[in-house]
Amino acid sequence: MLSTLSLWLPVAYVVLFIWQAYRDEQFQWLWGSVLLWIGLGTLGARLLPGVLGITHFATLYTPHIYIAIASVFYFANDWQRMPAQNIWYGRSNSVFISLFAVSGLLMLLSFCTLAGLTLLSYPNSLSAYILPALLQMYLLEPVLWIGMQAILMALFFVHRAVIEKRPANVFSNKQLQGAFLITLLFQMIWVLVSLLAIRY
């Protein structure tokens, strides 16, 4: 069941992103993701021929990488700061696209923060175990990654639209900082559980 879910969930993730990006005319973001997929797939094919490549399973298994990195086009074109306030908003017509871009970027920043902190202490302490656990989470656990992103999007929506009765594509600095800490906590818990599962 889980293996089937881990195969089909990335496909559903990509289809949903393409549909929403096309509907909201986020063509730069869409094509940026495609070019990253082609570029990283080609690079992988040169580094590990027969293992990585554009059509290989490992490359197709990680769409969140290409989509999160290419979201820089969304932030360059549609991300605005309200004057004299600590509030950011997405000019996009789609609330989903705004939530998707912000949650994806926060997840990526959390991963990079944890990986950077671990590399600073490498090879001391548990860093030699933490790095593989982080890479496993990012590259080999799409169900977990997409699930965490969906939870973060739901939290954003409930906080803004349900509790504060404001548009869900408006984000305060405190809300962004809190969400960043939540994603750090999610990822740290997963790494801790992975380390506890190691049998000596």
PDB file of N, CA and C in Angstrom, residues 104-156:
ATOM      1  N   GLY A 104       6.327  25.246   0.053  1.00  0.00           N
ATOM      2  CA  GLY A 104       7.433  24.535  -0.587  1.00  0.00           C
ATOM      3  C   GLY A 104       8.772  25.186  -0.306  1.00  0.00           C
ATOM      4  N   LEU A 105       8.809  26.522  -0.367  1.00  0.00           N
ATOM      5  CA  LEU A 105      10.069  27.220  -0.099  1.00  0.00           C
ATOM      6  C   LEU A 105      10.483  27.079   1.369  1.00  0.00           C
ATOM      7  N   LEU A 106       9.528  27.171   2.287  1.00  0.00           N
ATOM      8  CA  LEU A 106       9.844  27.014   3.707  1.00  0.00           C
ATOM      9  C   LEU A 106      10.368  25.611   4.011  1.00  0.00           C
ATOM     10  N   MET A 107       9.775  24.604   3.366  1.00  0.00           N
ATOM     11  CA  MET A 107      10.262  23.234   3.546  1.00  0.00           C
ATOM     12  C   MET A 107      11.702  23.105   3.052  1.00  0.00           C
ATOM     13  N   LEU A 108      11.989  23.696   1.879  1.00  0.00           N
ATOM     14  CA  LEU A 108      13.338  23.642   1.323  1.00  0.00           C
ATOM     15  C   LEU A 108      14.339  24.385   2.207  1.00  0.00           C
ATOM     16  N   LEU A 109      13.946  25.569   2.702  1.00  0.00           N
ATOM     17  CA  LEU A 109      14.834  26.339   3.581  1.00  0.00           C
ATOM     18  C   LEU A 109      15.112  25.602   4.889  1.00  0.00           C
ATOM     19  N   SER A 110      14.109  24.930   5.421  1.00  0.00           N
ATOM     20  CA  SER A 110      14.309  24.146   6.650  1.00  0.00           C
ATOM     21  C   SER A 110      15.296  23.016   6.413  1.00  0.00           C
ATOM     22  N   PHE A 111      15.113  22.313   5.295  1.00  0.00           N
ATOM     23  CA  PHE A 111      16.038  21.229   4.964  1.00  0.00           C
ATOM     24  C   PHE A 111      17.463  21.757   4.810  1.00  0.00           C
ATOM     25  N   CYS A 112      17.630  22.868   4.077  1.00  0.00           N
ATOM     26  CA  CYS A 112      18.964  23.446   3.873  1.00  0.00           C
ATOM     27  C   CYS A 112      19.579  23.908   5.195  1.00  0.00           C
ATOM     28  N   THR A 113      18.759  24.446   6.089  1.00  0.00           N
ATOM     29  CA  THR A 113      19.248  24.881   7.401  1.00  0.00           C
ATOM     30  C   THR A 113      19.762  23.698   8.206  1.00  0.00           C
ATOM     31  N   LEU A 114      18.958  22.630   8.259  1.00  0.00           N
ATOM     32  CA  LEU A 114      19.375  21.447   9.017  1.00  0.00           C
ATOM     33  C   LEU A 114      20.620  20.800   8.400  1.00  0.00           C
ATOM     34  N   ALA A 115      20.645  20.713   7.076  1.00  0.00           N
ATOM     35  CA  ALA A 115      21.811  20.121   6.412  1.00  0.00           C
ATOM     36  C   ALA A 115      23.055  20.981   6.649  1.00  0.00           C
ATOM     37  N   GLY A 116      22.902  22.304   6.583  1.00  0.00           N
ATOM     38  CA  GLY A 116      24.033  23.202   6.824  1.00  0.00           C
ATOM     39  C   GLY A 116      24.565  23.100   8.243  1.00  0.00           C
ATOM     40  N   LEU A 117      23.656  23.068   9.214  1.00  0.00           N
ATOM     41  CA  LEU A 117      24.083  22.931  10.610  1.00  0.00           C
ATOM     42  C   LEU A 117      24.771  21.590  10.859  1.00  0.00           C
ATOM     43  N   THR A 118      24.272  20.554  10.204  1.00  0.00           N
ATOM     44  CA  THR A 118      24.890  19.234  10.356  1.00  0.00           C
ATOM     45  C   THR A 118      26.278  19.212   9.732  1.00  0.00           C
ATOM     46  N   LEU A 119      26.427  19.843   8.571  1.00  0.00           N
ATOM     47  CA  LEU A 119      27.738  19.880   7.911  1.00  0.00           C
ATOM     48  C   LEU A 119      28.760  20.673   8.725  1.00  0.00           C
ATOM     49  N   LEU A 120      28.281  21.678   9.463  1.00  0.00           N
ATOM     50  CA  LEU A 120      29.199  22.464  10.296  1.00  0.00           C
ATOM     51  C   LEU A 120      29.870  21.613  11.370  1.00  0.00           C
ATOM     52  N   SER A 121      29.140  20.628  11.879  1.00  0.00           N
ATOM     53  CA  SER A 121      29.710  19.795  12.942  1.00  0.00           C
ATOM     54  C   SER A 121      30.266  18.472  12.426  1.00  0.00           C
ATOM     55  N   TYR A 122      30.188  18.239  11.119  1.00  0.00           N
ATOM     56  CA  TYR A 122      30.669  16.973  10.556  1.00  0.00           C
ATOM     57  C   TYR A 122      32.182  16.879  10.714  1.00  0.00           C
ATOM     58  N   PRO A 123      32.776  15.762  11.084  1.00  0.00           N
ATOM     59  CA  PRO A 123      32.161  14.450  11.345  1.00  0.00           C
ATOM     60  C   PRO A 123      31.935  14.186  12.826  1.00  0.00           C
ATOM     61  N   ASN A 124      31.835  15.213  13.623  1.00  0.00           N
ATOM     62  CA  ASN A 124      31.671  15.036  15.067  1.00  0.00           C
ATOM     63  C   ASN A 124      30.259  14.599  15.422  1.00  0.00           C
ATOM     64  N   SER A 125      30.111  14.058  16.595  1.00  0.00           N
ATOM     65  CA  SER A 125      28.831  13.666  17.179  1.00  0.00           C
ATOM     66  C   SER A 125      28.049  12.754  16.241  1.00  0.00           C
ATOM     67  N   LEU A 126      26.753  13.030  16.070  1.00  0.00           N
ATOM     68  CA  LEU A 126      25.903  12.156  15.256  1.00  0.00           C
ATOM     69  C   LEU A 126      25.742  12.639  13.818  1.00  0.00           C
ATOM     70  N   SER A 127      26.539  13.618  13.413  1.00  0.00           N
ATOM     71  CA  SER A 127      26.348  14.214  12.087  1.00  0.00           C
ATOM     72  C   SER A 127      26.500  13.199  10.959  1.00  0.00           C
ATOM     73  N   ALA A 128      27.358  12.193  11.157  1.00  0.00           N
ATOM     74  CA  ALA A 128      27.536  11.170  10.124  1.00  0.00           C
ATOM     75  C   ALA A 128      26.270  10.333   9.931  1.00  0.00           C
ATOM     76  N   TYR A 129      25.401  10.290  10.941  1.00  0.00           N
ATOM     77  CA  TYR A 129      24.126   9.583  10.829  1.00  0.00           C
ATOM     78  C   TYR A 129      22.993  10.524  10.411  1.00  0.00           C
ATOM     79  N   ILE A 130      23.098  11.785  10.826  1.00  0.00           N
ATOM     80  CA  ILE A 130      22.029  12.744  10.547  1.00  0.00           C
ATOM     81  C   ILE A 130      21.969  13.097   9.062  1.00  0.00           C
ATOM     82  N   LEU A 131      23.127  13.270   8.420  1.00  0.00           N
ATOM     83  CA  LEU A 131      23.143  13.636   6.996  1.00  0.00           C
ATOM     84  C   LEU A 131      22.438  12.600   6.120  1.00  0.00           C
ATOM     85  N   PRO A 132      22.740  11.301   6.255  1.00  0.00           N
ATOM     86  CA  PRO A 132      21.997  10.325   5.447  1.00  0.00           C
ATOM     87  C   PRO A 132      20.494  10.318   5.744  1.00  0.00           C
ATOM     88  N   ALA A 133      20.142  10.529   7.019  1.00  0.00           N
ATOM     89  CA  ALA A 133      18.719  10.568   7.369  1.00  0.00           C
ATOM     90  C   ALA A 133      18.028  11.753   6.696  1.00  0.00           C
ATOM     91  N   LEU A 134      18.700  12.913   6.675  1.00  0.00           N
ATOM     92  CA  LEU A 134      18.138  14.087   6.001  1.00  0.00           C
ATOM     93  C   LEU A 134      17.983  13.835   4.503  1.00  0.00           C
ATOM     94  N   LEU A 135      19.010  13.261   3.889  1.00  0.00           N
ATOM     95  CA  LEU A 135      18.944  12.984   2.450  1.00  0.00           C
ATOM     96  C   LEU A 135      17.870  11.947   2.133  1.00  0.00           C
ATOM     97  N   GLN A 136      17.722  10.966   3.013  1.00  0.00           N
ATOM     98  CA  GLN A 136      16.658   9.980   2.803  1.00  0.00           C
ATOM     99  C   GLN A 136      15.292  10.654   2.842  1.00  0.00           C
ATOM    100  N   MET A 137      15.099  11.542   3.818  1.00  0.00           N
ATOM    101  CA  MET A 137      13.827  12.250   3.928  1.00  0.00           C
ATOM    102  C   MET A 137      13.549  13.070   2.676  1.00  0.00           C
ATOM    103  N   TYR A 138      14.574  13.759   2.184  1.00  0.00           N
ATOM    104  CA  TYR A 138      14.383  14.682   1.059  1.00  0.00           C
ATOM    105  C   TYR A 138      14.251  13.965  -0.276  1.00  0.00           C
ATOM    106  N   LEU A 139      15.036  12.896  -0.464  1.00  0.00           N
ATOM    107  CA  LEU A 139      15.089  12.251  -1.774  1.00  0.00           C
ATOM    108  C   LEU A 139      14.255  10.979  -1.889  1.00  0.00           C
ATOM    109  N   LEU A 140      14.034  10.292  -0.782  1.00  0.00           N
ATOM    110  CA  LEU A 140      13.417   8.965  -0.867  1.00  0.00           C
ATOM    111  C   LEU A 140      12.085   8.838  -0.147  1.00  0.00           C
ATOM    112  N   GLU A 141      11.593   9.913   0.442  1.00  0.00           N
ATOM    113  CA  GLU A 141      10.331   9.846   1.186  1.00  0.00           C
ATOM    114  C   GLU A 141       9.330  10.881   0.660  1.00  0.00           C
ATOM    115  N   PRO A 142       8.861  10.713  -0.580  1.00  0.00           N
ATOM    116  CA  PRO A 142       7.945  11.721  -1.131  1.00  0.00           C
ATOM    117  C   PRO A 142       6.620  11.809  -0.382  1.00  0.00           C
ATOM    118  N   VAL A 143       6.152  10.689   0.153  1.00  0.00           N
ATOM    119  CA  VAL A 143       4.883  10.715   0.894  1.00  0.00           C
ATOM    120  C   VAL A 143       5.024  11.599   2.122  1.00  0.00           C
ATOM    121  N   LEU A 144       6.120  11.427   2.842  1.00  0.00           N
ATOM    122  CA  LEU A 144       6.377  12.240   4.028  1.00  0.00           C
ATOM    123  C   LEU A 144       6.525  13.715   3.661  1.00  0.00           C
ATOM    124  N   TRP A 145       7.327  13.985   2.638  1.00  0.00           N
ATOM    125  CA  TRP A 145       7.606  15.375   2.252  1.00  0.00           C
ATOM    126  C   TRP A 145       6.336  16.084   1.789  1.00  0.00           C
ATOM    127  N   ILE A 146       5.590  15.447   0.905  1.00  0.00           N
ATOM    128  CA  ILE A 146       4.355  16.048   0.381  1.00  0.00           C
ATOM    129  C   ILE A 146       3.311  16.158   1.483  1.00  0.00           C
ATOM    130  N   GLY A 147       3.277  15.168   2.381  1.00  0.00           N
ATOM    131  CA  GLY A 147       2.353  15.236   3.516  1.00  0.00           C
ATOM    132  C   GLY A 147       2.662  16.408   4.432  1.00  0.00           C
ATOM    133  N   MET A 148       3.961  16.628   4.721  1.00  0.00           N
ATOM    134  CA  MET A 148       4.345  17.773   5.558  1.00  0.00           C
ATOM    135  C   MET A 148       3.966  19.090   4.886  1.00  0.00           C
ATOM    136  N   GLN A 149       4.164  19.162   3.570  1.00  0.00           N
ATOM    137  CA  GLN A 149       3.804  20.389   2.853  1.00  0.00           C
ATOM    138  C   GLN A 149       2.296  20.622   2.883  1.00  0.00           C
ATOM    139  N   ALA A 150       1.520  19.555   2.735  1.00  0.00           N
ATOM    140  CA  ALA A 150       0.061  19.685   2.774  1.00  0.00           C
ATOM    141  C   ALA A 150      -0.412  20.151   4.160  1.00  0.00           C
ATOM    142  N   ILE A 151       0.204  19.626   5.220  1.00  0.00           N
ATOM    143  CA  ILE A 151      -0.147  20.063   6.578  1.00  0.00           C
ATOM    144  C   ILE A 151       0.165  21.542   6.762  1.00  0.00           C
ATOM    145  N   LEU A 152       1.325  21.961   6.267  1.00  0.00           N
ATOM    146  CA  LEU A 152       1.714  23.370   6.385  1.00  0.00           C
ATOM    147  C   LEU A 152       0.753  24.273   5.619  1.00  0.00           C
ATOM    148  N   MET A 153       0.347  23.863   4.429  1.00  0.00           N
ATOM    149  CA  MET A 153      -0.625  24.648   3.661  1.00  0.00           C
ATOM    150  C   MET A 153      -1.953  24.752   4.404  1.00  0.00           C
ATOM    151  N   ALA A 154      -2.378  23.638   5.009  1.00  0.00           N
ATOM    152  CA  ALA A 154      -3.640  23.650   5.764  1.00  0.00           C
ATOM    153  C   ALA A 154      -3.540  24.571   6.978  1.00  0.00           C
ATOM    154  N   LEU A 155      -2.393  24.559   7.661  1.00  0.00           N
ATOM    155  CA  LEU A 155      -2.200  25.451   8.808  1.00  0.00           C
ATOM    156  C   LEU A 155      -2.256  26.919   8.388  1.00  0.00           C
ATOM    157  N   PHE A 156      -1.581  27.250   7.292  1.00  0.00           N
ATOM    158  CA  PHE A 156      -1.641  28.615   6.769  1.00  0.00           C
ATOM    159  C   PHE A 156      -3.089  29.025   6.483  1.00  0.00           C
TER     160      PHE A 156
END
